[in-house]
mmCIF file of C-alpha atoms in Angstrom:
data_model
loop_
_atom_site.group_PDB
_atom_site.id
_atom_site.type_symbol
_atom_site.label_atom_id
_atom_site.label_comp_id
_atom_site.label_asym_id
_atom_site.label_seq_id
_atom_site.Cartn_x
_atom_site.Cartn_y
_atom_site.Cartn_z
ATOM 1 C CA MET A 1 0.012 0.042 0.076
ATOM 2 C CA PHE A 2 2.655 2.576 1.040
ATOM 3 C CA GLY A 3 6.113 2.436 -0.428
ATOM 4 C CA ILE A 4 9.237 4.395 0.437
ATOM 5 C CA GLY A 5 9.617 7.233 -2.165
ATOM 6 C CA SER A 6 6.283 6.588 -3.726
ATOM 7 C CA PHE A 7 2.977 8.650 -3.901
ATOM 8 C CA TYR A 8 -0.261 7.571 -2.368
ATOM 9 C CA PRO A 9 -2.866 7.235 -3.651
ATOM 10 C CA ASN A 10 -1.590 6.327 -7.038
ATOM 11 C CA VAL A 11 -4.361 8.244 -8.735
ATOM 12 C CA THR A 12 -3.058 7.687 -12.259
ATOM 13 C CA LYS A 13 -3.469 3.874 -12.004
ATOM 14 C CA ALA A 14 -6.088 2.240 -9.779
ATOM 15 C CA HIS A 15 -8.320 5.181 -8.937
ATOM 16 C CA GLY A 16 -7.904 7.433 -11.788
ATOM 17 C CA GLU A 17 -10.471 5.915 -14.058
ATOM 18 C CA ARG A 18 -13.081 5.581 -11.255
ATOM 19 C CA ILE A 19 -12.688 9.325 -10.532
ATOM 20 C CA LYS A 20 -12.936 10.364 -14.166
ATOM 21 C CA ARG A 21 -16.042 8.177 -14.444
ATOM 22 C CA TYR A 22 -17.632 9.977 -11.394
ATOM 23 C CA ARG A 23 -16.945 13.357 -13.035
ATOM 24 C CA GLU A 24 -18.340 12.376 -16.340
ATOM 25 C CA ASN A 25 -21.497 10.605 -14.762
ATOM 26 C CA LYS A 26 -21.984 13.865 -12.747
ATOM 27 C CA LYS A 27 -22.087 15.980 -15.934
ATOM 28 C CA LEU A 28 -24.660 13.639 -17.508
ATOM 29 C CA PHE A 29 -26.838 13.751 -14.334
ATOM 30 C CA LYS A 30 -26.722 17.645 -14.427
ATOM 31 C CA GLY A 31 -27.747 17.574 -18.228
ATOM 32 C CA GLN A 32 -24.292 18.662 -19.523
ATOM 33 C CA HIS A 33 -24.365 15.932 -22.210
ATOM 34 C CA PHE A 34 -22.572 18.029 -24.960
ATOM 35 C CA GLU A 35 -19.348 18.073 -22.883
ATOM 36 C CA ILE A 36 -19.282 14.313 -22.633
ATOM 37 C CA LEU A 37 -20.608 13.186 -25.981
ATOM 38 C CA GLU A 38 -18.545 15.705 -27.793
ATOM 39 C CA LYS A 39 -15.427 13.549 -27.657
ATOM 40 C CA TYR A 40 -17.367 10.871 -29.897
ATOM 41 C CA ASN A 41 -17.872 13.449 -32.647
ATOM 42 C CA ASP A 42 -14.991 12.093 -34.679
ATOM 43 C CA VAL A 43 -16.657 8.538 -34.612
ATOM 44 C CA LEU A 44 -19.860 9.736 -36.236
ATOM 45 C CA SER A 45 -20.241 10.237 -39.937
ATOM 46 C CA THR A 46 -20.794 13.738 -41.435
ATOM 47 C CA TYR A 47 -24.554 12.752 -41.877
ATOM 48 C CA GLN A 48 -24.930 11.677 -38.303
ATOM 49 C CA GLN A 49 -23.166 14.837 -37.034
ATOM 50 C CA ARG A 50 -25.662 17.147 -38.928
ATOM 51 C CA GLN A 51 -28.703 15.485 -37.400
ATOM 52 C CA VAL A 52 -30.820 17.447 -34.976
ATOM 53 C CA TYR A 53 -31.705 15.598 -31.827
ATOM 54 C CA VAL A 54 -33.984 16.406 -29.184
ATOM 55 C CA THR A 55 -32.341 15.538 -25.841
ATOM 56 C CA THR A 56 -33.856 14.824 -22.437
ATOM 57 C CA ASN A 57 -31.965 14.352 -19.286
ATOM 58 C CA LEU A 58 -32.767 10.742 -18.626
ATOM 59 C CA ALA A 59 -29.720 10.185 -16.455
ATOM 60 C CA GLY A 60 -30.919 12.772 -14.083
ATOM 61 C CA LEU A 61 -34.519 11.662 -14.186
ATOM 62 C CA ILE A 62 -33.483 8.113 -13.474
ATOM 63 C CA ALA A 63 -31.197 9.049 -10.606
ATOM 64 C CA LYS A 64 -34.029 11.148 -8.917
ATOM 65 C CA LYS A 65 -36.520 8.370 -9.284
ATOM 66 C CA SER A 66 -34.073 5.746 -7.743
ATOM 67 C CA ALA A 67 -33.506 8.059 -4.809
ATOM 68 C CA ASP A 68 -37.351 8.580 -4.385
ATOM 69 C CA PHE A 69 -37.901 4.841 -4.467
ATOM 70 C CA LEU A 70 -35.158 4.163 -1.833
ATOM 71 C CA PHE A 71 -35.741 6.956 0.618
ATOM 72 C CA GLY A 72 -38.968 8.843 -0.444
ATOM 73 C CA GLU A 73 -40.323 7.718 2.835
ATOM 74 C CA ASN A 74 -38.436 7.647 6.084
ATOM 75 C CA ALA A 75 -36.607 4.386 6.830
ATOM 76 C CA LEU A 76 -37.110 2.532 9.950
ATOM 77 C CA TYR A 77 -34.007 1.591 12.061
ATOM 78 C CA SER A 78 -33.839 -1.232 14.622
ATOM 79 C CA SER A 79 -31.166 -1.863 17.158
ATOM 80 C CA GLY A 80 -32.348 -5.525 17.203
ATOM 81 C CA GLY A 81 -33.910 -5.091 20.820
ATOM 82 C CA LYS A 82 -37.195 -4.044 22.059
ATOM 83 C CA ASP A 83 -38.718 -0.624 20.887
ATOM 84 C CA ASP A 84 -38.330 0.846 24.359
ATOM 85 C CA SER A 85 -34.835 -0.449 24.928
ATOM 86 C CA PRO A 86 -32.176 2.153 25.685
ATOM 87 C CA GLU A 87 -30.225 0.904 22.621
ATOM 88 C CA GLN A 88 -33.226 1.729 20.406
ATOM 89 C CA ALA A 89 -33.608 5.149 22.075
ATOM 90 C CA LYS A 90 -29.930 5.952 21.384
ATOM 91 C CA LEU A 91 -30.230 4.860 17.685
ATOM 92 C CA ASP A 92 -33.353 6.947 17.311
ATOM 93 C CA GLU A 93 -31.482 9.931 18.721
ATOM 94 C CA TRP A 94 -28.516 9.445 16.361
ATOM 95 C CA VAL A 95 -30.981 9.285 13.473
ATOM 96 C CA LYS A 96 -32.691 12.550 14.449
ATOM 97 C CA LEU A 97 -29.527 14.341 15.338
ATOM 98 C CA ASN A 98 -27.822 13.542 12.134
ATOM 99 C CA ASP A 99 -30.905 13.863 9.760
ATOM 100 C CA ILE A 100 -30.090 10.406 8.447
ATOM 101 C CA HIS A 101 -33.275 10.500 6.175
ATOM 102 C CA ILE A 102 -31.990 13.610 4.381
ATOM 103 C CA THR A 103 -28.411 12.171 4.271
ATOM 104 C CA ASN A 104 -29.584 8.873 2.920
ATOM 105 C CA TYR A 105 -31.657 10.539 0.237
ATOM 106 C CA GLU A 106 -28.758 12.765 -0.904
ATOM 107 C CA SER A 107 -26.376 9.886 -0.733
ATOM 108 C CA ALA A 108 -28.804 7.663 -3.012
ATOM 109 C CA LEU A 109 -28.924 10.571 -5.512
ATOM 110 C CA SER A 110 -25.178 11.005 -5.780
ATOM 111 C CA ASN A 111 -24.688 7.262 -5.696
ATOM 112 C CA ALA A 112 -26.908 7.050 -8.847
ATOM 113 C CA TYR A 113 -24.176 8.640 -10.882
ATOM 114 C CA ARG A 114 -21.115 7.701 -8.882
ATOM 115 C CA GLY A 115 -21.988 4.015 -8.241
ATOM 116 C CA ASP A 116 -20.437 4.300 -4.631
ATOM 117 C CA SER A 117 -21.494 5.679 -1.325
ATOM 118 C CA PHE A 118 -19.533 6.138 1.876
ATOM 119 C CA TYR A 119 -20.378 7.329 5.314
ATOM 120 C CA LYS A 120 -18.028 8.610 7.913
ATOM 121 C CA VAL A 121 -19.045 8.035 11.574
ATOM 122 C CA ARG A 122 -17.103 10.111 14.050
ATOM 123 C CA TRP A 123 -17.257 11.501 17.612
ATOM 124 C CA GLY A 124 -16.750 15.153 17.736
ATOM 125 C CA GLN A 125 -18.266 18.463 17.513
ATOM 126 C CA GLU A 126 -20.243 19.543 14.371
ATOM 127 C CA HIS A 127 -18.385 22.748 14.251
ATOM 128 C CA GLY A 128 -15.054 21.464 15.148
ATOM 129 C CA GLY A 129 -14.544 23.501 18.338
ATOM 130 C CA LEU A 130 -15.303 26.904 16.824
ATOM 131 C CA VAL A 131 -18.334 27.251 19.066
ATOM 132 C CA PRO A 132 -18.391 26.671 22.864
ATOM 133 C CA LYS A 133 -19.063 23.080 24.030
ATOM 134 C CA GLU A 134 -22.318 24.247 25.564
ATOM 135 C CA LEU A 135 -23.754 25.213 22.155
ATOM 136 C CA ASP A 136 -22.019 22.345 20.196
ATOM 137 C CA PRO A 137 -21.590 19.246 22.415
ATOM 138 C CA PHE A 138 -19.584 16.249 21.517
ATOM 139 C CA ARG A 139 -21.711 13.586 19.999
ATOM 140 C CA VAL A 140 -21.838 10.842 17.212
ATOM 141 C CA ILE A 141 -21.721 12.516 13.849
ATOM 142 C CA ILE A 142 -22.745 10.578 10.799
ATOM 143 C CA GLU A 143 -21.778 12.148 7.359
ATOM 144 C CA ALA A 144 -21.890 11.064 3.837
ATOM 145 C CA GLN A 145 -18.571 11.465 1.951
ATOM 146 C CA ASN A 146 -17.802 12.437 -1.448
ATOM 147 C CA ALA A 147 -16.690 9.033 -3.182
ATOM 148 C CA GLU A 148 -13.853 10.865 -5.070
ATOM 149 C CA TYR A 149 -12.018 11.335 -1.749
ATOM 150 C CA VAL A 150 -12.384 7.595 -0.679
ATOM 151 C CA PHE A 151 -9.775 5.182 -1.648
ATOM 152 C CA PRO A 152 -10.912 1.648 -0.522
ATOM 153 C CA GLU A 153 -8.266 -1.046 -0.084
ATOM 154 C CA THR A 154 -9.107 -4.667 -0.098
ATOM 155 C CA TYR A 155 -7.559 -7.356 2.217
ATOM 156 C CA PRO A 156 -4.429 -8.689 0.493
ATOM 157 C CA LEU A 157 -5.503 -12.362 1.025
ATOM 158 C CA THR A 158 -9.185 -12.099 0.191
ATOM 159 C CA GLN A 159 -9.485 -9.639 -2.518
ATOM 160 C CA PRO A 160 -13.213 -8.864 -2.416
ATOM 161 C CA GLU A 161 -13.339 -8.151 1.426
ATOM 162 C CA LEU A 162 -12.809 -4.496 2.214
ATOM 163 C CA TRP A 163 -9.916 -3.922 4.601
ATOM 164 C CA LEU A 164 -9.950 -0.270 5.136
ATOM 165 C CA SER A 165 -10.986 2.985 3.532
ATOM 166 C CA ILE A 166 -8.638 6.134 3.267
ATOM 167 C CA LEU A 167 -10.392 9.451 3.167
ATOM 168 C CA LEU A 168 -8.060 11.952 1.394
ATOM 169 C CA PHE A 169 -8.587 15.339 -0.198
ATOM 170 C CA LEU A 170 -6.435 15.665 -3.261
ATOM 171 C CA LEU A 171 -4.943 19.135 -3.677
ATOM 172 C CA LYS A 172 -2.847 20.357 -6.600
ATOM 173 C CA PHE A 173 -0.216 22.940 -5.734
ATOM 174 C CA GLN A 174 1.511 25.069 -8.213
ATOM 175 C CA THR A 175 4.919 26.495 -7.339
ATOM 176 C CA ARG A 176 6.150 29.672 -8.571
ATOM 177 C CA THR A 177 9.924 30.062 -9.358
ATOM 178 C CA ARG A 178 11.760 33.122 -8.118
ATOM 179 C CA ARG A 179 13.706 35.128 -10.603
ATOM 180 C CA ASN A 180 16.621 37.225 -9.804
ATOM 181 C CA GLY A 181 16.276 36.558 -5.925
ATOM 182 C CA CYS A 182 12.737 38.124 -5.968
#
């Protein structure tokens, strides 16, 4: 996974195509078909290129309908115990505090064009300490993550089994060169 003198994640190999596919599918979802389909223009004959097409955003429609089918109504969550158990009460509290119904709907919507969904569960403050503890207490926070920032690793011995997921934000820096000591 990590090697001396190497970069991680190696986006150009294993994850590059996945991230490129996410970005292209998102453009299709938003109705920006021309940007994606433009690259196939040289494959079409001159007659096909001059045809007039009426386009509809079927990708967006299918994604929204799928999310509606999955989470149009609130899901029920069970701790596996009785309805009045302390575990069930705590689970209901987490669902309410984290707006899980909205989070699931939004995740299903973006999952329709990405193909992957990831959640991060953490203990902390929602505003990261910028607000006093009395106004922003420590609690369980459940957040959907952008799949472009998640790099799953499978267990080396059993490939399909997920071993760990690494959450990274990829940043590109441009360096300026100084001229004449300035």
